[in-house]
JSON list of C-alpha atoms in Angstrom, two decimals:
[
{"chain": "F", "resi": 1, "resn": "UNK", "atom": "CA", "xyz": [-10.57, -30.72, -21.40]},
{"chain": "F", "resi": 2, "resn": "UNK", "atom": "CA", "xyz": [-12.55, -27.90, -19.66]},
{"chain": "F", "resi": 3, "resn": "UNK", "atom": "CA", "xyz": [-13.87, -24.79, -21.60]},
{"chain": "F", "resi": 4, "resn": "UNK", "atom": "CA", "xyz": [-14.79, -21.23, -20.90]},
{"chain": "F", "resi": 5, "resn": "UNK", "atom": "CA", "xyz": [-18.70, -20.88, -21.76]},
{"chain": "F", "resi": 6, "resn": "UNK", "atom": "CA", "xyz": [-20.30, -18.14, -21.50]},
{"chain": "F", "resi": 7, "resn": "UNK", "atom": "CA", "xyz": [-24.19, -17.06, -22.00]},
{"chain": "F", "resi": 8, "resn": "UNK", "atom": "CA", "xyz": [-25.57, -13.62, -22.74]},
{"chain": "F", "resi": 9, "resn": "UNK", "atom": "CA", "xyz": [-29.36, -13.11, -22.26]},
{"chain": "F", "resi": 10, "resn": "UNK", "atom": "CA", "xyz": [-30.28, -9.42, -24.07]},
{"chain": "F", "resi": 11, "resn": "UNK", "atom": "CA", "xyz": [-34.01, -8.66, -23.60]},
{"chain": "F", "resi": 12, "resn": "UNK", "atom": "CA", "xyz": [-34.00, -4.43, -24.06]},
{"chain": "F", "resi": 13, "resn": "UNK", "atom": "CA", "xyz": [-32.58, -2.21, -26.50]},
{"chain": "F", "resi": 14, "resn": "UNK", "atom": "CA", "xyz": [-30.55, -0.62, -23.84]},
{"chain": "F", "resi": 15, "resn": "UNK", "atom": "CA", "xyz": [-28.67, -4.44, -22.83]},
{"chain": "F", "resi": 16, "resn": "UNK", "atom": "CA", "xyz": [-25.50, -5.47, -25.51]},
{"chain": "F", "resi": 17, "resn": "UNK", "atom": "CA", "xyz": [-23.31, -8.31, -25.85]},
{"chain": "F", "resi": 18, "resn": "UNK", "atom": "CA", "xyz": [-20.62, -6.23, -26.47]},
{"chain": "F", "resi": 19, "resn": "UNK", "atom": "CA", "xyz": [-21.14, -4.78, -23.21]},
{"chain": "F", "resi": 20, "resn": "UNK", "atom": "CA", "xyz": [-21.77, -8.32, -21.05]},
{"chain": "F", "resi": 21, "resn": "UNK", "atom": "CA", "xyz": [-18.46, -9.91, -22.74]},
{"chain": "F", "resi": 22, "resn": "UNK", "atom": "CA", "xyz": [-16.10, -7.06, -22.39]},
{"chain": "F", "resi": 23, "resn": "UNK", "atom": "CA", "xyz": [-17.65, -6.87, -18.75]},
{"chain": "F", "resi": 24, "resn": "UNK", "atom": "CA", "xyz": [-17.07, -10.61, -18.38]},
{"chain": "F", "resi": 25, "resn": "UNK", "atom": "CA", "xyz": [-12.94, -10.39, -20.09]},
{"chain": "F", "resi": 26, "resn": "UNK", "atom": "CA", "xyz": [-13.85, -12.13, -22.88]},
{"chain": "F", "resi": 27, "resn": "UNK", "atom": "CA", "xyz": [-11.86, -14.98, -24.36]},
{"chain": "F", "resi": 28, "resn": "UNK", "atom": "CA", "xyz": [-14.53, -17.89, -23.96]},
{"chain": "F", "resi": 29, "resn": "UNK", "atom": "CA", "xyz": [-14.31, -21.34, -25.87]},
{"chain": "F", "resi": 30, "resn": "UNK", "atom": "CA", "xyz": [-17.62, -21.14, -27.01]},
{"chain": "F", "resi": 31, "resn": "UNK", "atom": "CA", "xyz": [-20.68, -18.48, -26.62]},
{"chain": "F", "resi": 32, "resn": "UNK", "atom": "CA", "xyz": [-24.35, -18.85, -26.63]},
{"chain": "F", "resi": 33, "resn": "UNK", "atom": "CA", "xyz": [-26.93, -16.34, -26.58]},
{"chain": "F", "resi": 34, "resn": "UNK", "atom": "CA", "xyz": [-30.88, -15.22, -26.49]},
{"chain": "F", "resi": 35, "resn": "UNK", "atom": "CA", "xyz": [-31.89, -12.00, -28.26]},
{"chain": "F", "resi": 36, "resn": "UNK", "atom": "CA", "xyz": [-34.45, -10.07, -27.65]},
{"chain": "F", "resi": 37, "resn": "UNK", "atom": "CA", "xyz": [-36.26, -12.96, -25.21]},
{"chain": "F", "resi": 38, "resn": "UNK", "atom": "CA", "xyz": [-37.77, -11.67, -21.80]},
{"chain": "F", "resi": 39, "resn": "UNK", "atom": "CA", "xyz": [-36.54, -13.00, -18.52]},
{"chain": "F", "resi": 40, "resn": "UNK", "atom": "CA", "xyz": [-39.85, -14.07, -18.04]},
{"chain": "F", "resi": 41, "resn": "UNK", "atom": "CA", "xyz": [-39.11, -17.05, -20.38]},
{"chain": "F", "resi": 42, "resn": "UNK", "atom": "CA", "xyz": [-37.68, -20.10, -18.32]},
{"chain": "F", "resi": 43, "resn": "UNK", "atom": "CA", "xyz": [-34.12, -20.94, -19.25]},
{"chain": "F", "resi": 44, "resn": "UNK", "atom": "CA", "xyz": [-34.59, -24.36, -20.15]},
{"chain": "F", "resi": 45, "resn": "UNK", "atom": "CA", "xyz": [-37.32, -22.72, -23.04]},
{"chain": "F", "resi": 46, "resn": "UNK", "atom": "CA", "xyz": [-34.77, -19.89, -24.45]},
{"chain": "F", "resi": 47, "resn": "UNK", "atom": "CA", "xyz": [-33.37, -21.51, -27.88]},
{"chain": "F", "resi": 48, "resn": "UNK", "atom": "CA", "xyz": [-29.50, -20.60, -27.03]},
{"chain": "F", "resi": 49, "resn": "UNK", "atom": "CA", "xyz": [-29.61, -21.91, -23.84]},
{"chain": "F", "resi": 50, "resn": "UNK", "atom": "CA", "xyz": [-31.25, -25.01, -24.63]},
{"chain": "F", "resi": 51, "resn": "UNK", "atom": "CA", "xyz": [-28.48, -24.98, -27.24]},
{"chain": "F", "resi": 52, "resn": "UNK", "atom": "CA", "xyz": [-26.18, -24.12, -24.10]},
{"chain": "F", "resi": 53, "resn": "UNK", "atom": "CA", "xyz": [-27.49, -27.12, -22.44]},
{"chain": "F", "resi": 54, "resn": "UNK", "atom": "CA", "xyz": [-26.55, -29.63, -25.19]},
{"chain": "F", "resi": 55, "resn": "UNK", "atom": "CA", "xyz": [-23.11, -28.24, -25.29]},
{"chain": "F", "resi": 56, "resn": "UNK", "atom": "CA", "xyz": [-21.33, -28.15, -22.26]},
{"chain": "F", "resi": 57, "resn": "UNK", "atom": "CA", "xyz": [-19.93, -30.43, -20.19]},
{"chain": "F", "resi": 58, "resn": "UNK", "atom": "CA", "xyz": [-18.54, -31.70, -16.93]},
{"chain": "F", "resi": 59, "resn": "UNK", "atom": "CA", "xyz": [-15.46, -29.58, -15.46]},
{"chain": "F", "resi": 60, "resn": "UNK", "atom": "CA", "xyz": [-16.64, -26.92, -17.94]},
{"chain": "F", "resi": 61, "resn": "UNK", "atom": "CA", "xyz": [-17.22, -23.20, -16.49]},
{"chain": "F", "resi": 62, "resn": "UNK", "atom": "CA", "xyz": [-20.65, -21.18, -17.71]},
{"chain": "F", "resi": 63, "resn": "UNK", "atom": "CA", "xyz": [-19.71, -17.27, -17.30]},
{"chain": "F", "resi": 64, "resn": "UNK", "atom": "CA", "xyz": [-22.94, -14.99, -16.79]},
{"chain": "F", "resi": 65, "resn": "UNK", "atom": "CA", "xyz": [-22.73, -10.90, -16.62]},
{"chain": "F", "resi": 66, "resn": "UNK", "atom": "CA", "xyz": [-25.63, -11.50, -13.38]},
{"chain": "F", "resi": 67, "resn": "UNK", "atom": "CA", "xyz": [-27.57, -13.84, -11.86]},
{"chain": "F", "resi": 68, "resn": "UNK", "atom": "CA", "xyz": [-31.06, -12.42, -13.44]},
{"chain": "F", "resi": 69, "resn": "UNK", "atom": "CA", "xyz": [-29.52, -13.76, -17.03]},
{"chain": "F", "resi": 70, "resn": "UNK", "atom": "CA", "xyz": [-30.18, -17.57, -15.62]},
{"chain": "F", "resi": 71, "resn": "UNK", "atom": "CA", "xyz": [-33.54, -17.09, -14.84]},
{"chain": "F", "resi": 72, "resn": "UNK", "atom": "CA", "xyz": [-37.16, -15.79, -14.53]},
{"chain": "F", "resi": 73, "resn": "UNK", "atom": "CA", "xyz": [-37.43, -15.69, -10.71]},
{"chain": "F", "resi": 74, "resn": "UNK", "atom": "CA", "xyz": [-35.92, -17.38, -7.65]},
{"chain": "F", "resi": 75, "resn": "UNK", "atom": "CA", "xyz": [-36.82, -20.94, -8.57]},
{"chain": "F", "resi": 76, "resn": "UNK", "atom": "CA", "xyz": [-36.01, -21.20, -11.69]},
{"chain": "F", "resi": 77, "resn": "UNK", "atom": "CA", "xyz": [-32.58, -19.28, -11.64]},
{"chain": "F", "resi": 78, "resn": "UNK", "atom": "CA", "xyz": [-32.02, -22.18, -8.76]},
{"chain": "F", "resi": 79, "resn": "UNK", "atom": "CA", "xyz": [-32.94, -25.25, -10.70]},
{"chain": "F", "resi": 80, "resn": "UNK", "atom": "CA", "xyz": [-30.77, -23.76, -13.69]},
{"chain": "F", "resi": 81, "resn": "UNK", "atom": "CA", "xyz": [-28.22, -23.49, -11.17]},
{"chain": "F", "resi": 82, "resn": "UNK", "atom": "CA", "xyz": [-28.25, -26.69, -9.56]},
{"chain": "F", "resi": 83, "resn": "UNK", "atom": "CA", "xyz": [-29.02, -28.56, -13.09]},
{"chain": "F", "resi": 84, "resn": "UNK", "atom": "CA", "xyz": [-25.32, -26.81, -13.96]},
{"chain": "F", "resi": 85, "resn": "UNK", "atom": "CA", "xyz": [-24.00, -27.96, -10.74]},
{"chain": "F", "resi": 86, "resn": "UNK", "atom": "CA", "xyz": [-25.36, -31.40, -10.91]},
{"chain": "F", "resi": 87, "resn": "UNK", "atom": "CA", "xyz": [-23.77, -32.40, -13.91]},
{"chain": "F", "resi": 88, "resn": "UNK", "atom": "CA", "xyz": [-20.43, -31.35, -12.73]},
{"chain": "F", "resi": 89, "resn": "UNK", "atom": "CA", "xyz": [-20.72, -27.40, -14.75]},
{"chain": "F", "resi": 90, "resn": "UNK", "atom": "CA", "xyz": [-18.76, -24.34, -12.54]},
{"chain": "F", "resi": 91, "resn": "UNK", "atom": "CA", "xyz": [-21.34, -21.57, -12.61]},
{"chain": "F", "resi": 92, "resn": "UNK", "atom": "CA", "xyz": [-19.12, -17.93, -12.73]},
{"chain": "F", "resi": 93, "resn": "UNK", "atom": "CA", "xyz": [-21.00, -14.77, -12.30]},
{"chain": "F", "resi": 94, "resn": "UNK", "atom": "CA", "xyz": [-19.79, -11.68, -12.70]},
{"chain": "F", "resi": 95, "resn": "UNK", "atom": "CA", "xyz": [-18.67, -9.62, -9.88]},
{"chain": "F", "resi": 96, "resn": "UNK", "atom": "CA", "xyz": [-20.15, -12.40, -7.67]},
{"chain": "F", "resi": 97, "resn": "UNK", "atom": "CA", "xyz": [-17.57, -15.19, -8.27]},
{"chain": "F", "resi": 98, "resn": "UNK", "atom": "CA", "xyz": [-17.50, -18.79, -8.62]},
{"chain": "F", "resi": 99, "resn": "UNK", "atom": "CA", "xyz": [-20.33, -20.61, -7.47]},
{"chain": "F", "resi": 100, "resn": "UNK", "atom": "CA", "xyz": [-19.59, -24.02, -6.76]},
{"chain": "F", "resi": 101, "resn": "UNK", "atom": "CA", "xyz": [-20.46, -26.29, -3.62]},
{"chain": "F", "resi": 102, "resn": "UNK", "atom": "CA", "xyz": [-22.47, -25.68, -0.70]},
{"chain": "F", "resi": 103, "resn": "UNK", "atom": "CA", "xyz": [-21.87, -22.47, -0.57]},
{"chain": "F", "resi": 104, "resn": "UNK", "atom": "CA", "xyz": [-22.28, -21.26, -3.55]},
{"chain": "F", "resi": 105, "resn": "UNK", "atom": "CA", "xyz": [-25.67, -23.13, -3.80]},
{"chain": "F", "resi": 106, "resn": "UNK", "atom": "CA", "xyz": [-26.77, -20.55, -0.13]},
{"chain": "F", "resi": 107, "resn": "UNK", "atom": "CA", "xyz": [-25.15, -17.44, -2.08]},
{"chain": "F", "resi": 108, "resn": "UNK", "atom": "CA", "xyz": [-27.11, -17.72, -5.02]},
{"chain": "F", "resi": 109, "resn": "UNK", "atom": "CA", "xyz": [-30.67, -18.90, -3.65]},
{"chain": "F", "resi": 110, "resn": "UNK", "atom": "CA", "xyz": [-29.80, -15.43, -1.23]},
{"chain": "F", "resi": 111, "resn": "UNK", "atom": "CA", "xyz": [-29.15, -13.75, -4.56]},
{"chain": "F", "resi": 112, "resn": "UNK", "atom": "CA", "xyz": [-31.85, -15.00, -6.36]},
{"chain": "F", "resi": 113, "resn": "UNK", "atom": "CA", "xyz": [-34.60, -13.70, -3.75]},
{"chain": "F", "resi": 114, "resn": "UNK", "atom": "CA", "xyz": [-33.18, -10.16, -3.81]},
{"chain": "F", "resi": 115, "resn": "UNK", "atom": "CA", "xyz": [-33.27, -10.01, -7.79]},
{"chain": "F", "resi": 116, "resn": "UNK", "atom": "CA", "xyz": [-37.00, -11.44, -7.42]},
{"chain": "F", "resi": 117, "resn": "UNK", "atom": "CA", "xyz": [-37.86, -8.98, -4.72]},
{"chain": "F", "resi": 118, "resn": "UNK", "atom": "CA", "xyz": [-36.51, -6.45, -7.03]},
{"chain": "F", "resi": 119, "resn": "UNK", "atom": "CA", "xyz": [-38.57, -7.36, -10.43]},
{"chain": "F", "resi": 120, "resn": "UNK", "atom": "CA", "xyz": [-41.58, -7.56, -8.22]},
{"chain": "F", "resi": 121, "resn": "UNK", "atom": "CA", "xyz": [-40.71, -3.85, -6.99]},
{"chain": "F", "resi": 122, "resn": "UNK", "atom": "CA", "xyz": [-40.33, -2.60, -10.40]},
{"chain": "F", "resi": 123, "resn": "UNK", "atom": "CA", "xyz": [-43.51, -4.56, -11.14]},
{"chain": "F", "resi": 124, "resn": "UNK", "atom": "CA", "xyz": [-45.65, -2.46, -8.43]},
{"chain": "F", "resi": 125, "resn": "UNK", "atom": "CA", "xyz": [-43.83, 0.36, -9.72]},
{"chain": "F", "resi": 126, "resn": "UNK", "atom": "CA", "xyz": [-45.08, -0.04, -13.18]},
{"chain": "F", "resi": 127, "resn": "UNK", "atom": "CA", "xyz": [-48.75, -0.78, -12.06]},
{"chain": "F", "resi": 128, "resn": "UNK", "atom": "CA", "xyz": [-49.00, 2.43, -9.65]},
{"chain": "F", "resi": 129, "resn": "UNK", "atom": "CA", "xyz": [-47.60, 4.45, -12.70]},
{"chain": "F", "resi": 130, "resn": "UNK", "atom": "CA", "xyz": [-50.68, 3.17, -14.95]},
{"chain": "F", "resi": 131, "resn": "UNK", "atom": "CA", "xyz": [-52.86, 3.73, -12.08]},
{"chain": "F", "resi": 132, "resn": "UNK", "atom": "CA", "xyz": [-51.87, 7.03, -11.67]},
{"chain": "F", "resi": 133, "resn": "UNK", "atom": "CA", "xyz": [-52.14, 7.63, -15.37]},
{"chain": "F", "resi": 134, "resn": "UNK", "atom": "CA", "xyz": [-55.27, 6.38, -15.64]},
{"chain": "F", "resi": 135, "resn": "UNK", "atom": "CA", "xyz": [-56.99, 8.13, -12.82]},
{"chain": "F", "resi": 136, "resn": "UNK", "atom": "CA", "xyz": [-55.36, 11.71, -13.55]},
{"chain": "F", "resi": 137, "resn": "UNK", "atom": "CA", "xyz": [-56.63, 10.77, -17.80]},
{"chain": "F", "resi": 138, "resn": "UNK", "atom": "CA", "xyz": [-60.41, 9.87, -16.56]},
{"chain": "F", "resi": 139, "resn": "UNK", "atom": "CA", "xyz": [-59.87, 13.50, -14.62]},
{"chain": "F", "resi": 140, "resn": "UNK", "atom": "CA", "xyz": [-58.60, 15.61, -16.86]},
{"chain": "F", "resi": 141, "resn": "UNK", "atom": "CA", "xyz": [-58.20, 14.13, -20.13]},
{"chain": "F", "resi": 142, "resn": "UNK", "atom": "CA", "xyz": [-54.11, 14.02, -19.91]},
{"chain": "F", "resi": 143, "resn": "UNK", "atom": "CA", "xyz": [-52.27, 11.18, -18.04]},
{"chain": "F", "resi": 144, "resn": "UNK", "atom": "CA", "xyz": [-50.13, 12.66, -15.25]},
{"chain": "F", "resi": 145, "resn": "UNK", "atom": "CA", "xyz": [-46.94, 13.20, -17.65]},
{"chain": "F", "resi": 146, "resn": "UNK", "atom": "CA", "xyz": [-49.13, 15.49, -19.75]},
{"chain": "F", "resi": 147, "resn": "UNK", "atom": "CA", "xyz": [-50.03, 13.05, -22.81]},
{"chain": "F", "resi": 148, "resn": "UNK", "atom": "CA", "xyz": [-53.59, 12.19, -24.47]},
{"chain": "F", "resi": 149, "resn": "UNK", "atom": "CA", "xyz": [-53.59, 8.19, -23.69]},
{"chain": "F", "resi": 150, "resn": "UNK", "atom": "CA", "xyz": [-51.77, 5.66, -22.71]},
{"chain": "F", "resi": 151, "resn": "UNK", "atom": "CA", "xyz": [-50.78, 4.00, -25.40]},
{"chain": "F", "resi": 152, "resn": "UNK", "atom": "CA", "xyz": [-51.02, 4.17, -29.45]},
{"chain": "F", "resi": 153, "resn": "UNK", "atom": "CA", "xyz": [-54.15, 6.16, -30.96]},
{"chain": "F", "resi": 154, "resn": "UNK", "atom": "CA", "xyz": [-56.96, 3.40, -31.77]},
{"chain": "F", "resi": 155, "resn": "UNK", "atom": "CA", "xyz": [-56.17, 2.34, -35.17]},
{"chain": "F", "resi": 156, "resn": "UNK", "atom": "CA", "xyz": [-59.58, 3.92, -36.28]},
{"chain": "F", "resi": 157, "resn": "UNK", "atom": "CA", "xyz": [-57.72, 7.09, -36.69]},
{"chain": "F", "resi": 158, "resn": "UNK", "atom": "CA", "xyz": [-55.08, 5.80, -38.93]},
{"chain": "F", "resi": 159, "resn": "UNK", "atom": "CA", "xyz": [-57.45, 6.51, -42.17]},
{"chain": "F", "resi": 160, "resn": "UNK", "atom": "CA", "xyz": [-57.92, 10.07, -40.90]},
{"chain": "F", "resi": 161, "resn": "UNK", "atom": "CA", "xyz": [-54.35, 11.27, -40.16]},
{"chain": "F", "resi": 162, "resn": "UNK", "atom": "CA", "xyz": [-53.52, 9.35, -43.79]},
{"chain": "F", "resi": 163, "resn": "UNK", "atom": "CA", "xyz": [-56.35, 11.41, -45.36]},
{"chain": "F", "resi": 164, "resn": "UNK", "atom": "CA", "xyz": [-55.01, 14.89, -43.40]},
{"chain": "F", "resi": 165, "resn": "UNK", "atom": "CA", "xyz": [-51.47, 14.33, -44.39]},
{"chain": "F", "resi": 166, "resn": "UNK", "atom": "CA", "xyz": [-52.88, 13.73, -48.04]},
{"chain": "F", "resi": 167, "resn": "UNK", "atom": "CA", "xyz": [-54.56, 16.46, -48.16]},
{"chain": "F", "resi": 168, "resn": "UNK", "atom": "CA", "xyz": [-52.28, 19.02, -46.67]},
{"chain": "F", "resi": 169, "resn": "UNK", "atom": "CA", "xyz": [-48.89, 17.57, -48.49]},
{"chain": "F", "resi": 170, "resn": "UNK", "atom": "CA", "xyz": [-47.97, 17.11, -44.77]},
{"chain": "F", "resi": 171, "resn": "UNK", "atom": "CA", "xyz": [-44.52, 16.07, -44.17]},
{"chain": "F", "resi": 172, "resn": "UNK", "atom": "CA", "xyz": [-44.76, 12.88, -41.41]},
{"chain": "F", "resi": 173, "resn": "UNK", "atom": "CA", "xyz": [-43.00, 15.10, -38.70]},
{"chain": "F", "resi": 174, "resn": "UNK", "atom": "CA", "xyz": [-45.77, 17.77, -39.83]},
{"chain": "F", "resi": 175, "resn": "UNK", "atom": "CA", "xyz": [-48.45, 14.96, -39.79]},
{"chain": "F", "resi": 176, "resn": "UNK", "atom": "CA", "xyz": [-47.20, 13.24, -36.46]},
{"chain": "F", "resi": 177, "resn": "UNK", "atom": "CA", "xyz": [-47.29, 16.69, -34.36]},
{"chain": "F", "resi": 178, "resn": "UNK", "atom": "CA", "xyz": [-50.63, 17.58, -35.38]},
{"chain": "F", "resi": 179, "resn": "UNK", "atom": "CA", "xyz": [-51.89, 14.45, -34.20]},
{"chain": "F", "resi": 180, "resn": "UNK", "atom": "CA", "xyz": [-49.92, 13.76, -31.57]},
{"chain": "F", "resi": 181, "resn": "UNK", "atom": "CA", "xyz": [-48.75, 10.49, -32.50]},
{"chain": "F", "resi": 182, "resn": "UNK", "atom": "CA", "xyz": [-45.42, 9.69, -33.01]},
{"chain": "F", "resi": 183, "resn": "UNK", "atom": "CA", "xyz": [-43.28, 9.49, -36.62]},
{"chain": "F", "resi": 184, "resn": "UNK", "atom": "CA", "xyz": [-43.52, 5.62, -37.13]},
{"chain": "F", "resi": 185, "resn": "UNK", "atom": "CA", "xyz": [-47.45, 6.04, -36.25]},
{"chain": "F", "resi": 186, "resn": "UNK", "atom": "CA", "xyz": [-47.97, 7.82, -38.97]},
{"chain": "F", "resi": 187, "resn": "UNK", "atom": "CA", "xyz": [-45.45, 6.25, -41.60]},
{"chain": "F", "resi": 188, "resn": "UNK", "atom": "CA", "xyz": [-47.65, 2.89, -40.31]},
{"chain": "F", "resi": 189, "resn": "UNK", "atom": "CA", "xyz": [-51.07, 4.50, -41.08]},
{"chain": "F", "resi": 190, "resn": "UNK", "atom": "CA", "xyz": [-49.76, 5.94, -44.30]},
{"chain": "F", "resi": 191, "resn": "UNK", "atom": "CA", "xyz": [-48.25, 2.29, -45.64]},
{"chain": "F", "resi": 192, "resn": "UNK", "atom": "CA", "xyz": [-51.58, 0.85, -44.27]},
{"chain": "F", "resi": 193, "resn": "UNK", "atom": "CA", "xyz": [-53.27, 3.41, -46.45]},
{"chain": "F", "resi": 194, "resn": "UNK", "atom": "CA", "xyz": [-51.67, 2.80, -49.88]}
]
């Protein structure tokens, strides 16, 4: 008897399950899922798709909300593929189709390039935006979207803004404005403090 599997890959605060299944229609025999684990991890490494792996079967069909949910780049979302394929698994991705065959074997490794091309964009993206930051913070002491650094204040400074909210019966949205440093910062340097 063939079952409905599907597989949910949430790496971002911003991704849901929810979202992916009601996208997908729901319904499925059996889910599995990774939480919170980067694309960047192979497939065959992610706990619920190992536990994936172990479960299904031939004539079964694995539902995926996209193609990037299978894998970390071009070759590995096409050896997850073809492992499916190979032992007799219907791979169904949403708003794509079935992928099944020869030809569904030339759609995806097509479709796999173009989501690779596209991580390495936003990749380029990312490392101009730091480079830009950098160079306008060496110039003028602000990164180019007006803040002090790029990234959490050293943890040196924890004691201090601890001390100053001490002293001043600071409220942590009082503290964390003075120092520029955001709410949790200081709740973590005030903890750290105690």
């Amino acid at each position: 008897m063939s079952h409905r599997i599907a597989y949910f890959r949430v790496s971002t605060g911003d991704q849901s399950i929810e979202a992916q299944r009601a996208a997908m229609g729901g319904n499925f025999d059996q889910e599995f899922a990774d939480e919170g684990v980067s694309g960047g991890t192979l497939a065959a490494d992610r706990p619920g798709f190992a536990k994936l792996l172990q479960a299904i079967r031939k004539g079964d069909t694995l539902a995926v909300y996209a193609v990037d949910r299978l894998g970390r780049d071009a070759l590995d979302v096409q050896g997850t593929v073809r492992t499916l394929m190979d032992r007799g698994v219907i791979v169904d991705v949403h708003g794509l189709g079935r992928i099944e065959g020869d030809i569904g074997k030339l759609i995806l490794a097509v479709l796999a390039q173009v989501a690779e091309m596209e991580r390495n964009r936003i990749t380029e993206r990312c490392n101009s935006g730091r480079a830009a930051a950098r160079a306008a913070l060496a110039a003028t002491g602000k990164t180019h979207k007006g803040k002090h650094g790029l990234g959490r204040k050293p943890l040196d400074a924890g004691p201090k803004i601890a001390a100053w909210r001490a002293a001043n019966g600071a409220s942590i949205a009082e503290t964390a404005r003075h120092f520029s440093v955001s709410p949790a910062s200081v709740k973590r340097y005030c903890a750290a403090a105690s």
